[in-house]
């Protein structure tokens, strides 16, 4: 209250569970409730070249997934803001007085490197490229490198019978105060060189599928946590992995939702 205008200028990375888009939604609702104009200063989505992953089942709404979009939504902040308004997804069907200051010269297919790390645990391009795929490990017992020099660039856990890379997460103030598997030697895989060499063409499930398949029987009961469903946006993905479906079979199950979302997405694109 009392503001004439709100400027929203936050660099996103293009994943549903990267909560800056949830913050955008709450800001839009607050502006709408108070009759305040919102101006989004748009920025490139470094993963804007791809739409992939399961569309969120709204029964699993949370701050890491508020709307029925895929994990990789392929939208800039400005495009997503227009979608929130246009699809009446704001609370109680509110409409925000929205303006988007468009970028000049950006295309969705551009391989864009963020000039400033968007958050402490996404320090480089490799982590930004791997984030959408490795973040699913946040709903498991597996460490994805928080508390190391390679956050979102490796994964592993104590007692892992496979993996050529070892690391021990430690508390790092301002980055990882109490990281998963803190102080424990983890074995797994280092992925930063793979991500640096090429950007992914979609969501990668091979790492979490492999981690589950190779998990010792003694650890299987604690492999997944209840947070996994919120990240996945459904109750299906965990079951598919546990039942041994291939990545191709799981990906096929996403296609109807992705096709439906693409028809919505096209209405709000601001860039080629």
Coordinates of C-alpha atoms in Angstrom, one line a residue:
X1 CA 0.0 0.0 0.0
X2 CA 1.2 3.5 -0.8
X3 CA 3.3 2.4 -3.7
X4 CA 2.7 4.0 -7.2
X5 CA 4.5 1.2 -9.1
X6 CA 6.4 -2.0 -8.4
X7 CA 9.4 -2.9 -10.6
X8 CA 10.1 -6.6 -10.8
X9 CA 13.7 -7.3 -12.0
X10 CA 14.7 -10.8 -11.0
X11 CA 16.8 -13.3 -13.0
X12 CA 15.1 -16.6 -13.4
X13 CA 16.5 -19.9 -14.6
X14 CA 13.3 -21.4 -16.3
X15 CA 12.4 -24.2 -13.9
X16 CA 9.0 -24.5 -12.2
X17 CA 10.5 -25.2 -8.8
X18 CA 12.9 -22.3 -8.9
X19 CA 10.7 -20.1 -6.7
X20 CA 11.3 -16.7 -8.3
X21 CA 8.2 -17.4 -10.5
X22 CA 6.2 -18.1 -7.3
X23 CA 7.4 -14.8 -5.9
X24 CA 6.3 -13.1 -9.2
X25 CA 2.8 -14.6 -8.8
X26 CA 2.5 -13.3 -5.2
X27 CA 3.8 -9.9 -6.2
X28 CA 1.2 -9.7 -9.0
X29 CA -1.6 -10.7 -6.5
X30 CA -0.5 -8.1 -4.0
X31 CA -0.4 -5.4 -6.8
X32 CA -3.8 -6.4 -8.0
X33 CA -5.3 -6.3 -4.5
X34 CA -3.9 -2.8 -3.9
X35 CA -4.4 -1.2 -7.3
X36 CA -0.7 -0.9 -7.9
X37 CA 0.9 -1.1 -11.4
X38 CA 3.6 -3.8 -11.9
X39 CA 6.4 -3.4 -14.4
X40 CA 8.4 -6.5 -15.2
X41 CA 11.9 -5.7 -16.5
X42 CA 12.3 -8.9 -18.6
X43 CA 15.5 -11.0 -18.7
X44 CA 16.6 -14.0 -20.7
X45 CA 15.7 -17.5 -19.6
X46 CA 18.9 -19.6 -19.9
X47 CA 16.8 -22.7 -20.4
X48 CA 14.3 -20.9 -22.6
X49 CA 15.0 -23.2 -25.6
X50 CA 13.1 -26.2 -24.1
X51 CA 9.7 -27.2 -22.7
X52 CA 9.9 -30.5 -20.9
X53 CA 8.8 -32.5 -17.9
X54 CA 5.5 -33.4 -16.2
X55 CA 2.8 -30.7 -16.0
X56 CA 2.0 -30.0 -12.4
X57 CA -1.1 -31.7 -11.0
X58 CA -2.7 -28.9 -9.0
X59 CA -3.4 -31.3 -6.1
X60 CA 0.3 -31.0 -5.4
X61 CA 0.5 -27.2 -5.4
X62 CA 3.1 -25.6 -3.2
X63 CA 5.6 -22.8 -3.3
X64 CA 7.9 -25.0 -5.5
X65 CA 5.0 -25.4 -8.0
X66 CA 2.0 -23.2 -8.0
X67 CA 0.5 -23.6 -11.5
X68 CA 0.0 -26.4 -14.1
X69 CA 3.2 -25.9 -16.1
X70 CA 6.0 -28.3 -16.9
X71 CA 9.2 -28.4 -14.9
X72 CA 11.0 -26.6 -17.9
X73 CA 8.4 -24.1 -19.1
X74 CA 10.4 -22.2 -21.7
X75 CA 9.2 -18.8 -20.8
X76 CA 10.8 -15.5 -19.8
X77 CA 9.5 -13.8 -16.6
X78 CA 7.5 -11.3 -18.7
X79 CA 5.9 -14.1 -20.7
X80 CA 5.0 -16.0 -17.6
X81 CA 3.6 -12.9 -16.0
X82 CA 1.3 -12.5 -19.0
X83 CA 0.3 -16.1 -18.8
X84 CA -0.7 -15.7 -15.1
X85 CA -2.9 -12.8 -16.0
X86 CA -4.3 -14.2 -19.2
X87 CA -5.2 -17.6 -17.8
X88 CA -6.8 -16.1 -14.7
X89 CA -4.4 -18.0 -12.5
X90 CA -4.0 -15.3 -9.9
X91 CA -5.9 -15.8 -6.6
X92 CA -9.7 -15.2 -7.0
X93 CA -9.2 -14.5 -10.7
X94 CA -7.5 -11.2 -10.0
X95 CA -6.0 -9.2 -12.8
X96 CA -2.8 -7.3 -12.4
X97 CA -2.1 -3.9 -14.1
X98 CA 0.9 -5.4 -15.9
X99 CA 3.5 -3.9 -18.2
X100 CA 6.5 -5.8 -19.6
X101 CA 9.6 -4.1 -20.7
X102 CA 10.8 -6.4 -23.5
X103 CA 14.3 -7.4 -24.2
X104 CA 15.9 -6.5 -27.5
X105 CA 17.6 -9.2 -29.6
X106 CA 16.9 -12.3 -27.4
X107 CA 15.6 -15.5 -28.9
X108 CA 14.4 -18.5 -27.0
X109 CA 17.0 -20.7 -28.7
X110 CA 20.0 -18.5 -27.6
X111 CA 22.5 -20.1 -25.3
X112 CA 22.6 -17.4 -22.8
X113 CA 25.1 -17.2 -19.9
X114 CA 23.8 -15.3 -16.8
X115 CA 26.2 -12.4 -16.0
X116 CA 25.6 -12.8 -12.3
X117 CA 24.9 -16.0 -10.4
X118 CA 21.1 -16.0 -9.7
X119 CA 21.5 -17.6 -6.2
X120 CA 24.4 -18.9 -4.1
X121 CA 24.0 -22.5 -5.1
X122 CA 23.9 -21.8 -8.8
X123 CA 27.3 -20.3 -9.3
X124 CA 28.0 -21.0 -13.0
X125 CA 26.5 -22.1 -16.3
X126 CA 27.0 -25.8 -15.6
X127 CA 24.8 -25.6 -12.5
X128 CA 22.1 -23.6 -14.3
X129 CA 22.0 -26.2 -17.0
X130 CA 21.8 -29.1 -14.6
X131 CA 19.5 -27.5 -12.1
X132 CA 16.2 -28.7 -13.4
X133 CA 17.3 -32.3 -13.6
X134 CA 19.3 -32.5 -10.4
X135 CA 16.8 -30.6 -8.2
X136 CA 14.6 -33.8 -8.1
X137 CA 17.3 -35.2 -5.8
X138 CA 16.2 -32.6 -3.2
X139 CA 13.2 -35.0 -2.7
X140 CA 15.5 -37.9 -1.9
X141 CA 18.3 -38.8 0.6
X142 CA 20.9 -38.0 -2.2
X143 CA 23.2 -35.0 -1.9
X144 CA 23.4 -32.9 -5.0
X145 CA 26.5 -31.0 -3.9
X146 CA 25.1 -28.4 -1.5
X147 CA 27.9 -27.7 0.9
X148 CA 30.6 -28.4 -1.7
X149 CA 32.3 -26.3 -4.4
X150 CA 30.1 -28.1 -6.9
X151 CA 26.4 -27.5 -6.0
X152 CA 24.0 -28.8 -8.6
X153 CA 27.0 -30.3 -10.5
X154 CA 27.4 -33.6 -8.8
X155 CA 25.3 -36.1 -6.8
X156 CA 26.0 -39.0 -4.4
X157 CA 25.3 -40.5 -1.0
X158 CA 27.0 -42.5 1.8
X159 CA 27.1 -46.2 0.9
X160 CA 26.6 -45.7 -2.8
X161 CA 28.1 -48.8 -4.4
X162 CA 28.6 -47.0 -7.7
X163 CA 30.3 -43.8 -8.7
X164 CA 33.8 -42.6 -9.3
X165 CA 33.6 -39.3 -7.5
X166 CA 33.7 -38.7 -3.7
X167 CA 32.8 -35.6 -1.7
X168 CA 31.9 -34.5 1.8
X169 CA 29.3 -31.8 2.3
X170 CA 30.1 -29.2 4.9
X171 CA 28.3 -26.2 6.4
X172 CA 28.9 -23.1 4.3
X173 CA 27.4 -19.9 5.8
X174 CA 25.3 -18.1 3.3
X175 CA 25.2 -21.0 0.9
X176 CA 24.5 -24.3 2.8
X177 CA 24.0 -24.0 6.5
X178 CA 22.9 -27.6 7.1
X179 CA 23.4 -29.5 3.8
X180 CA 22.0 -33.0 3.3
X181 CA 24.6 -35.7 4.3
X182 CA 26.6 -33.0 6.1
X183 CA 30.0 -34.4 7.3
X184 CA 29.5 -37.7 5.5
X185 CA 31.6 -39.1 2.7
X186 CA 29.4 -39.4 -0.4
X187 CA 30.1 -41.4 -3.5
X188 CA 28.5 -40.6 -6.8
X189 CA 29.1 -38.8 -10.1
X190 CA 30.5 -35.4 -11.1
X191 CA 28.6 -33.8 -14.0
X192 CA 30.0 -30.3 -14.5
X193 CA 32.2 -31.1 -17.4
X194 CA 29.3 -32.7 -19.2
X195 CA 27.1 -29.7 -18.7
X196 CA 29.9 -27.3 -19.7
X197 CA 30.4 -29.1 -23.0
X198 CA 26.8 -29.0 -24.1
X199 CA 23.4 -27.8 -22.9
X200 CA 20.7 -30.3 -22.2
X201 CA 17.9 -30.7 -24.8
X202 CA 15.4 -31.5 -22.1
X203 CA 14.9 -32.8 -18.5
X204 CA 17.3 -35.6 -17.8
X205 CA 16.0 -38.5 -15.7
X206 CA 18.9 -40.9 -16.2
X207 CA 20.8 -39.8 -13.1
X208 CA 17.9 -40.3 -10.6
X209 CA 16.8 -43.5 -12.4
X210 CA 20.4 -44.8 -12.1
X211 CA 20.7 -43.8 -8.4
X212 CA 17.4 -45.6 -7.6
X213 CA 18.4 -48.8 -9.5
X214 CA 21.8 -49.0 -7.8
X215 CA 20.5 -48.1 -4.3
X216 CA 21.2 -50.9 -1.8
X217 CA 18.1 -52.6 -0.5
X218 CA 18.9 -51.4 3.0
X219 CA 18.5 -47.8 1.9
X220 CA 15.5 -48.0 -0.4
X221 CA 12.9 -47.3 2.3
X222 CA 14.5 -43.9 2.9
X223 CA 15.6 -43.0 -0.7
X224 CA 12.5 -40.8 -1.5
X225 CA 11.1 -38.2 0.9
X226 CA 7.6 -36.7 0.8
X227 CA 9.1 -33.5 -0.8
X228 CA 9.6 -35.5 -4.0
X229 CA 5.9 -35.3 -5.0
X230 CA 6.0 -31.5 -4.6
X231 CA 9.1 -31.2 -6.9
X232 CA 7.7 -33.6 -9.5
X233 CA 4.3 -32.0 -9.2
X234 CA 2.5 -35.4 -9.1
X235 CA 2.4 -38.8 -7.4
X236 CA 3.3 -40.6 -10.6
X237 CA 7.0 -40.0 -11.2
X238 CA 8.1 -41.7 -8.0
X239 CA 6.0 -44.8 -8.9
X240 CA 7.3 -44.8 -12.4
X241 CA 10.9 -44.8 -11.2
X242 CA 10.3 -47.4 -8.5
X243 CA 8.6 -49.7 -11.0
X244 CA 11.5 -49.6 -13.3
X245 CA 10.1 -47.7 -16.3
X246 CA 12.7 -46.4 -18.7
X247 CA 13.3 -42.7 -19.3
X248 CA 11.7 -43.0 -22.7
X249 CA 8.6 -44.6 -21.2
X250 CA 8.3 -41.9 -18.5
X251 CA 8.9 -39.1 -21.1
X252 CA 6.1 -40.5 -23.3
X253 CA 3.6 -40.2 -20.4
X254 CA 4.3 -36.4 -20.3
X255 CA 3.5 -35.7 -23.9
X256 CA -0.2 -35.0 -23.7
X257 CA 0.3 -32.5 -20.9
X258 CA 3.2 -30.8 -22.8
X259 CA 1.2 -30.5 -26.0
X260 CA -1.7 -28.9 -24.1
X261 CA 0.7 -26.5 -22.3
X262 CA 2.4 -25.5 -25.6
X263 CA -1.0 -24.4 -27.0
X264 CA -1.4 -22.1 -24.0
X265 CA 2.3 -21.0 -24.1
X266 CA 2.1 -19.8 -27.7
X267 CA -0.4 -17.1 -26.8
X268 CA 2.0 -15.3 -24.5
X269 CA 5.4 -15.5 -26.3
X270 CA 7.1 -12.2 -26.8
X271 CA 10.2 -13.5 -28.5
X272 CA 10.9 -15.8 -31.4

